[in-house]
Amino acid sequence: MRVLVVTAVPVERDAVTRASGADGEVSVRRVPGAEIHRAGPYDVLAGGVGPAAAAASTAFALASDRYDLVISAGIGGGFAGTAPVGSLVVAGRLGAADLGAETPAGFVPVTELGFGRIWHVPPRSLVKAAAAATRAVTGDVLTVSTVTGSAERAAALLAAHPGAVAEAMEGFGVAEAATLTGLPVLEIRAVSNAVGPRDRDAWRIGDALAALTGAFGKLTPVLEGWIHHDRHDS
């Protein structure tokens, strides 16, 4: 089993690698513009912040080796009432929340303009198994280019995407690259803050990173079983 895990920043990458391999050994190899840390079954890449950086770095990594699955992982914001701070989220869908156009009638997604896509759907059996193993909430995870910082923006996102449970900045970009190579994708987020008014004092980044490590510690047997038995039936 070979799984590429794409995070935004090194602290997220290190949280994943801490869960991988009983011996704690991590090897490093370089790809254009980045380095991949290999620990157990995971190749973990800190690909940069935002969907464009995530898509580009994922594409470079996928061109450098063969994989069975791609995972977008890290911390993110959770919507109140569905994904509290400290919880885990597994995406049932990965969506581009702000890819489209502003019009006099409001925001129009790119699909309604007649081109592109705004959703990627991971294999349902994998989502179900991963969520059960990690006790995660499932729902739509929105990819945004600007982190939400007001109650008004949070309400607008939920009005447009009532199935949303979390927001982050990379999942859709990772999914775009994975899909172009024919690979399934999964997104896992540990909730560090509530989506809404920006209050850095209320963020629990350390707790979220610890939750991310714990999640990957439970995922390995799930992924092995899915890749070897369920992948082509999903």
PDB file of C-alpha atoms in Angstrom:
ATOM      1  CA  MET A   1       0.000   0.000   0.000  1.00  0.00           C
ATOM      2  CA  ARG A   2       1.291   3.434  -0.924  1.00  0.00           C
ATOM      3  CA  VAL A   3      -0.639   6.513   0.153  1.00  0.00           C
ATOM      4  CA  LEU A   4       0.250  10.134  -0.608  1.00  0.00           C
ATOM      5  CA  VAL A   5      -0.817  12.501   2.161  1.00  0.00           C
ATOM      6  CA  VAL A   6      -0.784  16.202   1.296  1.00  0.00           C
ATOM      7  CA  THR A   7      -0.811  18.809   4.064  1.00  0.00           C
ATOM      8  CA  ALA A   8      -0.390  22.560   3.849  1.00  0.00           C
ATOM      9  CA  VAL A   9       2.451  23.194   6.286  1.00  0.00           C
ATOM     10  CA  PRO A  10       5.254  21.231   7.979  1.00  0.00           C
ATOM     11  CA  VAL A  11       3.593  21.038  11.413  1.00  0.00           C
ATOM     12  CA  GLU A  12       0.671  19.173   9.841  1.00  0.00           C
ATOM     13  CA  ARG A  13       3.048  16.931   7.913  1.00  0.00           C
ATOM     14  CA  ASP A  14       4.908  16.106  11.125  1.00  0.00           C
ATOM     15  CA  ALA A  15       1.644  15.339  12.934  1.00  0.00           C
ATOM     16  CA  VAL A  16       0.885  12.698  10.303  1.00  0.00           C
ATOM     17  CA  THR A  17       4.361  11.162  10.272  1.00  0.00           C
ATOM     18  CA  ARG A  18       4.315  10.824  14.067  1.00  0.00           C
ATOM     19  CA  ALA A  19       1.483   8.333  13.681  1.00  0.00           C
ATOM     20  CA  SER A  20       3.288   6.256  11.074  1.00  0.00           C
ATOM     21  CA  GLY A  21       5.690   3.426  11.714  1.00  0.00           C
ATOM     22  CA  ALA A  22       6.339   1.860  15.107  1.00  0.00           C
ATOM     23  CA  ASP A  23      10.072   2.428  14.744  1.00  0.00           C
ATOM     24  CA  GLY A  24       9.561   6.128  14.139  1.00  0.00           C
ATOM     25  CA  GLU A  25      11.875   6.153  11.114  1.00  0.00           C
ATOM     26  CA  VAL A  26      11.228   8.830   8.513  1.00  0.00           C
ATOM     27  CA  SER A  27      13.088   9.021   5.207  1.00  0.00           C
ATOM     28  CA  VAL A  28      13.105  12.095   2.995  1.00  0.00           C
ATOM     29  CA  ARG A  29      13.207  12.441  -0.770  1.00  0.00           C
ATOM     30  CA  ARG A  30      12.966  15.596  -2.810  1.00  0.00           C
ATOM     31  CA  VAL A  31      10.582  16.461  -5.625  1.00  0.00           C
ATOM     32  CA  PRO A  32      10.577  19.771  -7.512  1.00  0.00           C
ATOM     33  CA  GLY A  33      10.016  22.531  -4.991  1.00  0.00           C
ATOM     34  CA  ALA A  34       9.344  20.283  -1.988  1.00  0.00           C
ATOM     35  CA  GLU A  35      10.312  17.186  -0.055  1.00  0.00           C
ATOM     36  CA  ILE A  36       8.347  14.050   0.752  1.00  0.00           C
ATOM     37  CA  HIS A  37       8.638  12.401   4.165  1.00  0.00           C
ATOM     38  CA  ARG A  38       8.079   8.639   4.026  1.00  0.00           C
ATOM     39  CA  ALA A  39       6.874   6.977   7.231  1.00  0.00           C
ATOM     40  CA  GLY A  40       5.225   3.578   7.184  1.00  0.00           C
ATOM     41  CA  PRO A  41       2.705   3.409   4.331  1.00  0.00           C
ATOM     42  CA  TYR A  42       2.512   7.187   3.992  1.00  0.00           C
ATOM     43  CA  ASP A  43       4.415   9.625   1.809  1.00  0.00           C
ATOM     44  CA  VAL A  44       3.671  12.969   3.428  1.00  0.00           C
ATOM     45  CA  LEU A  45       4.107  16.254   1.617  1.00  0.00           C
ATOM     46  CA  ALA A  46       3.730  19.784   3.001  1.00  0.00           C
ATOM     47  CA  GLY A  47       2.522  21.194  -0.290  1.00  0.00           C
ATOM     48  CA  GLY A  48       1.749  24.796   0.589  1.00  0.00           C
ATOM     49  CA  VAL A  49      -1.272  26.881   1.579  1.00  0.00           C
ATOM     50  CA  GLY A  50      -4.259  27.265  -0.724  1.00  0.00           C
ATOM     51  CA  PRO A  51      -5.802  25.221  -3.531  1.00  0.00           C
ATOM     52  CA  ALA A  52      -3.347  26.280  -6.245  1.00  0.00           C
ATOM     53  CA  ALA A  53      -0.247  25.322  -4.254  1.00  0.00           C
ATOM     54  CA  ALA A  54      -1.928  22.088  -3.159  1.00  0.00           C
ATOM     55  CA  ALA A  55      -2.833  21.104  -6.718  1.00  0.00           C
ATOM     56  CA  ALA A  56       0.617  21.892  -8.104  1.00  0.00           C
ATOM     57  CA  SER A  57       2.566  20.095  -5.379  1.00  0.00           C
ATOM     58  CA  THR A  58       0.250  17.078  -5.494  1.00  0.00           C
ATOM     59  CA  ALA A  59       0.683  16.822  -9.259  1.00  0.00           C
ATOM     60  CA  PHE A  60       4.482  16.885  -8.937  1.00  0.00           C
ATOM     61  CA  ALA A  61       4.402  14.196  -6.261  1.00  0.00           C
ATOM     62  CA  LEU A  62       2.074  11.960  -8.266  1.00  0.00           C
ATOM     63  CA  ALA A  63       4.366  12.257 -11.272  1.00  0.00           C
ATOM     64  CA  SER A  64       7.307  11.060  -9.168  1.00  0.00           C
ATOM     65  CA  ASP A  65       5.887   7.773  -7.831  1.00  0.00           C
ATOM     66  CA  ARG A  66       2.926   5.388  -7.962  1.00  0.00           C
ATOM     67  CA  TYR A  67       0.191   5.539  -5.336  1.00  0.00           C
ATOM     68  CA  ASP A  68      -3.057   3.815  -4.442  1.00  0.00           C
ATOM     69  CA  LEU A  69      -4.751   6.754  -2.730  1.00  0.00           C
ATOM     70  CA  VAL A  70      -4.321  10.486  -2.079  1.00  0.00           C
ATOM     71  CA  ILE A  71      -5.358  12.107   1.212  1.00  0.00           C
ATOM     72  CA  SER A  72      -5.689  15.822   1.900  1.00  0.00           C
ATOM     73  CA  ALA A  73      -5.056  16.231   5.625  1.00  0.00           C
ATOM     74  CA  GLY A  74      -4.567  18.952   8.184  1.00  0.00           C
ATOM     75  CA  ILE A  75      -6.419  21.250  10.514  1.00  0.00           C
ATOM     76  CA  GLY A  76      -9.401  23.414   9.615  1.00  0.00           C
ATOM     77  CA  GLY A  77     -12.419  25.295  10.820  1.00  0.00           C
ATOM     78  CA  GLY A  78     -15.584  23.538  11.923  1.00  0.00           C
ATOM     79  CA  PHE A  79     -19.121  24.863  11.554  1.00  0.00           C
ATOM     80  CA  ALA A  80     -20.882  25.357  14.874  1.00  0.00           C
ATOM     81  CA  GLY A  81     -23.313  22.641  15.804  1.00  0.00           C
ATOM     82  CA  THR A  82     -21.801  19.995  13.549  1.00  0.00           C
ATOM     83  CA  ALA A  83     -18.015  19.888  14.003  1.00  0.00           C
ATOM     84  CA  PRO A  84     -16.876  21.310  17.354  1.00  0.00           C
ATOM     85  CA  VAL A  85     -13.307  22.337  18.094  1.00  0.00           C
ATOM     86  CA  GLY A  86     -11.199  19.243  18.751  1.00  0.00           C
ATOM     87  CA  SER A  87     -13.310  16.937  16.609  1.00  0.00           C
ATOM     88  CA  LEU A  88     -12.337  15.125  13.416  1.00  0.00           C
ATOM     89  CA  VAL A  89     -14.015  15.469  10.032  1.00  0.00           C
ATOM     90  CA  VAL A  90     -13.942  13.114   7.042  1.00  0.00           C
ATOM     91  CA  ALA A  91     -15.252  14.716   3.864  1.00  0.00           C
ATOM     92  CA  GLY A  92     -18.210  13.126   2.146  1.00  0.00           C
ATOM     93  CA  ARG A  93     -17.617  15.687  -0.595  1.00  0.00           C
ATOM     94  CA  LEU A  94     -14.780  18.121  -1.264  1.00  0.00           C
ATOM     95  CA  GLY A  95     -16.094  21.419  -2.609  1.00  0.00           C
ATOM     96  CA  ALA A  96     -14.742  24.673  -4.001  1.00  0.00           C
ATOM     97  CA  ALA A  97     -16.848  27.170  -2.065  1.00  0.00           C
ATOM     98  CA  ASP A  98     -15.787  30.354  -3.847  1.00  0.00           C
ATOM     99  CA  LEU A  99     -15.044  29.220  -7.413  1.00  0.00           C
ATOM    100  CA  GLY A 100     -17.426  31.211  -9.593  1.00  0.00           C
ATOM    101  CA  ALA A 101     -18.618  34.758 -10.178  1.00  0.00           C
ATOM    102  CA  GLU A 102     -20.343  37.526  -8.269  1.00  0.00           C
ATOM    103  CA  THR A 103     -23.466  38.774 -10.066  1.00  0.00           C
ATOM    104  CA  PRO A 104     -26.214  41.295  -9.222  1.00  0.00           C
ATOM    105  CA  ALA A 105     -28.259  38.306  -8.057  1.00  0.00           C
ATOM    106  CA  GLY A 106     -25.450  36.996  -5.853  1.00  0.00           C
ATOM    107  CA  PHE A 107     -22.721  34.376  -6.139  1.00  0.00           C
ATOM    108  CA  VAL A 108     -22.923  31.930  -9.058  1.00  0.00           C
ATOM    109  CA  PRO A 109     -20.761  28.765  -8.951  1.00  0.00           C
ATOM    110  CA  VAL A 110     -18.581  28.053 -11.935  1.00  0.00           C
ATOM    111  CA  THR A 111     -20.734  25.083 -12.950  1.00  0.00           C
ATOM    112  CA  GLU A 112     -23.710  27.388 -13.487  1.00  0.00           C
ATOM    113  CA  LEU A 113     -21.534  29.481 -15.800  1.00  0.00           C
ATOM    114  CA  GLY A 114     -21.273  26.423 -18.027  1.00  0.00           C
ATOM    115  CA  PHE A 115     -17.842  24.998 -17.268  1.00  0.00           C
ATOM    116  CA  GLY A 116     -15.656  23.455 -14.578  1.00  0.00           C
ATOM    117  CA  ARG A 117     -16.715  21.572 -11.459  1.00  0.00           C
ATOM    118  CA  ILE A 118     -16.983  22.405  -7.793  1.00  0.00           C
ATOM    119  CA  TRP A 119     -17.306  18.966  -6.142  1.00  0.00           C
ATOM    120  CA  HIS A 120     -15.217  15.842  -5.799  1.00  0.00           C
ATOM    121  CA  VAL A 121     -16.751  12.768  -4.168  1.00  0.00           C
ATOM    122  CA  PRO A 122     -14.508  10.256  -2.346  1.00  0.00           C
ATOM    123  CA  PRO A 123     -15.435   6.551  -2.393  1.00  0.00           C
ATOM    124  CA  ARG A 124     -18.388   6.129  -0.046  1.00  0.00           C
ATOM    125  CA  SER A 125     -17.149   2.878   1.471  1.00  0.00           C
ATOM    126  CA  LEU A 126     -13.813   4.519   2.311  1.00  0.00           C
ATOM    127  CA  VAL A 127     -15.483   7.569   3.874  1.00  0.00           C
ATOM    128  CA  LYS A 128     -17.690   5.340   5.999  1.00  0.00           C
ATOM    129  CA  ALA A 129     -14.824   3.136   7.166  1.00  0.00           C
ATOM    130  CA  ALA A 130     -12.472   6.050   7.896  1.00  0.00           C
ATOM    131  CA  ALA A 131     -15.119   7.958   9.819  1.00  0.00           C
ATOM    132  CA  ALA A 132     -16.019   4.904  11.883  1.00  0.00           C
ATOM    133  CA  ALA A 133     -12.393   4.197  12.756  1.00  0.00           C
ATOM    134  CA  THR A 134     -11.634   7.769  13.797  1.00  0.00           C
ATOM    135  CA  ARG A 135     -15.087   8.661  15.196  1.00  0.00           C
ATOM    136  CA  ALA A 136     -15.215  11.563  12.780  1.00  0.00           C
ATOM    137  CA  VAL A 137     -18.104  13.683  11.585  1.00  0.00           C
ATOM    138  CA  THR A 138     -18.865  13.343   7.872  1.00  0.00           C
ATOM    139  CA  GLY A 139     -20.197  16.000   5.529  1.00  0.00           C
ATOM    140  CA  ASP A 140     -19.088  18.527   2.950  1.00  0.00           C
ATOM    141  CA  VAL A 141     -15.683  20.103   3.515  1.00  0.00           C
ATOM    142  CA  LEU A 142     -15.411  23.439   1.730  1.00  0.00           C
ATOM    143  CA  THR A 143     -12.182  24.650   0.180  1.00  0.00           C
ATOM    144  CA  VAL A 144     -11.822  28.430   0.464  1.00  0.00           C
ATOM    145  CA  SER A 145      -9.071  30.799  -0.595  1.00  0.00           C
ATOM    146  CA  THR A 146      -9.865  33.208   2.243  1.00  0.00           C
ATOM    147  CA  VAL A 147     -10.424  31.883   5.771  1.00  0.00           C
ATOM    148  CA  THR A 148     -13.823  32.921   7.106  1.00  0.00           C
ATOM    149  CA  GLY A 149     -13.576  35.716   9.667  1.00  0.00           C
ATOM    150  CA  SER A 150     -17.137  36.869  10.309  1.00  0.00           C
ATOM    151  CA  ALA A 151     -20.492  35.470  11.332  1.00  0.00           C
ATOM    152  CA  GLU A 152     -22.012  36.891   8.149  1.00  0.00           C
ATOM    153  CA  ARG A 153     -19.616  35.000   5.908  1.00  0.00           C
ATOM    154  CA  ALA A 154     -20.114  31.780   7.884  1.00  0.00           C
ATOM    155  CA  ALA A 155     -23.884  32.128   7.497  1.00  0.00           C
ATOM    156  CA  ALA A 156     -23.545  32.783   3.770  1.00  0.00           C
ATOM    157  CA  LEU A 157     -21.420  29.665   3.301  1.00  0.00           C
ATOM    158  CA  LEU A 158     -23.946  27.521   5.156  1.00  0.00           C
ATOM    159  CA  ALA A 159     -26.821  29.014   3.189  1.00  0.00           C
ATOM    160  CA  ALA A 160     -25.070  28.144  -0.060  1.00  0.00           C
ATOM    161  CA  HIS A 161     -23.799  24.761   1.194  1.00  0.00           C
ATOM    162  CA  PRO A 162     -26.150  23.438   3.900  1.00  0.00           C
ATOM    163  CA  GLY A 163     -24.249  20.132   4.079  1.00  0.00           C
ATOM    164  CA  ALA A 164     -20.981  21.822   5.075  1.00  0.00           C
ATOM    165  CA  VAL A 165     -19.303  20.704   8.281  1.00  0.00           C
ATOM    166  CA  ALA A 166     -15.865  22.302   7.883  1.00  0.00           C
ATOM    167  CA  GLU A 167     -13.721  24.607   5.792  1.00  0.00           C
ATOM    168  CA  ALA A 168     -10.061  24.398   4.836  1.00  0.00           C
ATOM    169  CA  MET A 169      -7.869  25.705   2.026  1.00  0.00           C
ATOM    170  CA  GLU A 170      -6.402  22.739   0.126  1.00  0.00           C
ATOM    171  CA  GLY A 171      -8.747  19.777  -0.315  1.00  0.00           C
ATOM    172  CA  PHE A 172     -10.251  20.732  -3.657  1.00  0.00           C
ATOM    173  CA  GLY A 173      -6.807  21.412  -5.161  1.00  0.00           C
ATOM    174  CA  VAL A 174      -5.507  18.028  -3.993  1.00  0.00           C
ATOM    175  CA  ALA A 175      -8.615  16.350  -5.419  1.00  0.00           C
ATOM    176  CA  GLU A 176      -8.177  18.060  -8.793  1.00  0.00           C
ATOM    177  CA  ALA A 177      -4.673  16.623  -9.167  1.00  0.00           C
ATOM    178  CA  ALA A 178      -5.656  13.178  -7.900  1.00  0.00           C
ATOM    179  CA  THR A 179      -8.641  12.945 -10.207  1.00  0.00           C
ATOM    180  CA  LEU A 180      -6.565  13.836 -13.257  1.00  0.00           C
ATOM    181  CA  THR A 181      -4.386  10.797 -12.536  1.00  0.00           C
ATOM    182  CA  GLY A 182      -7.349   8.508 -11.870  1.00  0.00           C
ATOM    183  CA  LEU A 183      -6.700   8.122  -8.145  1.00  0.00           C
ATOM    184  CA  PRO A 184      -9.294   8.199  -5.360  1.00  0.00           C
ATOM    185  CA  VAL A 185      -9.058  11.014  -2.839  1.00  0.00           C
ATOM    186  CA  LEU A 186      -9.998  11.430   0.809  1.00  0.00           C
ATOM    187  CA  GLU A 187      -9.966  14.518   3.039  1.00  0.00           C
ATOM    188  CA  ILE A 188      -9.458  14.414   6.801  1.00  0.00           C
ATOM    189  CA  ARG A 189      -9.485  17.514   9.004  1.00  0.00           C
ATOM    190  CA  ALA A 190      -8.972  18.069  12.704  1.00  0.00           C
ATOM    191  CA  VAL A 191     -10.964  21.089  13.851  1.00  0.00           C
ATOM    192  CA  SER A 192      -8.824  23.801  15.413  1.00  0.00           C
ATOM    193  CA  ASN A 193     -11.350  26.655  15.426  1.00  0.00           C
ATOM    194  CA  ALA A 194     -14.953  27.539  14.767  1.00  0.00           C
ATOM    195  CA  VAL A 195     -15.900  28.986  11.384  1.00  0.00           C
ATOM    196  CA  GLY A 196     -16.986  32.556  12.090  1.00  0.00           C
ATOM    197  CA  PRO A 197     -15.560  35.651  13.804  1.00  0.00           C
ATOM    198  CA  ARG A 198     -11.789  35.406  13.843  1.00  0.00           C
ATOM    199  CA  ASP A 199     -10.516  34.857  17.402  1.00  0.00           C
ATOM    200  CA  ARG A 200      -7.006  33.436  17.474  1.00  0.00           C
ATOM    201  CA  ASP A 201      -7.099  33.175  21.273  1.00  0.00           C
ATOM    202  CA  ALA A 202      -9.848  30.555  20.969  1.00  0.00           C
ATOM    203  CA  TRP A 203      -7.988  28.387  18.442  1.00  0.00           C
ATOM    204  CA  ARG A 204      -6.699  25.026  19.700  1.00  0.00           C
ATOM    205  CA  ILE A 205      -4.059  24.213  17.132  1.00  0.00           C
ATOM    206  CA  GLY A 206      -2.044  21.929  19.402  1.00  0.00           C
ATOM    207  CA  ASP A 207      -5.114  19.868  20.279  1.00  0.00           C
ATOM    208  CA  ALA A 208      -6.095  19.641  16.628  1.00  0.00           C
ATOM    209  CA  LEU A 209      -2.641  18.454  15.594  1.00  0.00           C
ATOM    210  CA  ALA A 210      -2.734  15.807  18.332  1.00  0.00           C
ATOM    211  CA  ALA A 211      -6.144  14.683  17.054  1.00  0.00           C
ATOM    212  CA  LEU A 212      -4.725  14.455  13.529  1.00  0.00           C
ATOM    213  CA  THR A 213      -1.903  12.216  14.770  1.00  0.00           C
ATOM    214  CA  GLY A 214      -4.418  10.023  16.563  1.00  0.00           C
ATOM    215  CA  ALA A 215      -6.571   9.746  13.460  1.00  0.00           C
ATOM    216  CA  PHE A 216      -3.729   8.508  11.285  1.00  0.00           C
ATOM    217  CA  GLY A 217      -2.742   6.057  13.972  1.00  0.00           C
ATOM    218  CA  LYS A 218      -6.146   4.417  13.501  1.00  0.00           C
ATOM    219  CA  LEU A 219      -6.347   4.690   9.717  1.00  0.00           C
ATOM    220  CA  THR A 220      -3.646   2.315   8.503  1.00  0.00           C
ATOM    221  CA  PRO A 221      -5.601  -0.971   8.839  1.00  0.00           C
ATOM    222  CA  VAL A 222      -8.701   0.705   7.401  1.00  0.00           C
ATOM    223  CA  LEU A 223      -6.837   1.910   4.330  1.00  0.00           C
ATOM    224  CA  GLU A 224      -5.095  -1.423   3.815  1.00  0.00           C
ATOM    225  CA  GLY A 225      -8.397  -3.266   3.919  1.00  0.00           C
ATOM    226  CA  TRP A 226     -10.102  -0.831   1.583  1.00  0.00           C
ATOM    227  CA  ILE A 227      -7.300  -0.693  -0.976  1.00  0.00           C
ATOM    228  CA  HIS A 228      -6.930  -4.463  -1.159  1.00  0.00           C
ATOM    229  CA  HIS A 229     -10.595  -5.464  -0.995  1.00  0.00           C
ATOM    230  CA  ASP A 230     -13.065  -2.645  -1.581  1.00  0.00           C
ATOM    231  CA  ARG A 231     -11.449  -0.125  -3.914  1.00  0.00           C
ATOM    232  CA  HIS A 232     -12.845  -1.470  -7.166  1.00  0.00           C
ATOM    233  CA  ASP A 233     -16.295  -2.033  -5.655  1.00  0.00           C
ATOM    234  CA  SER A 234     -16.792   1.558  -4.456  1.00  0.00           C
TER     235      SER A 234
END
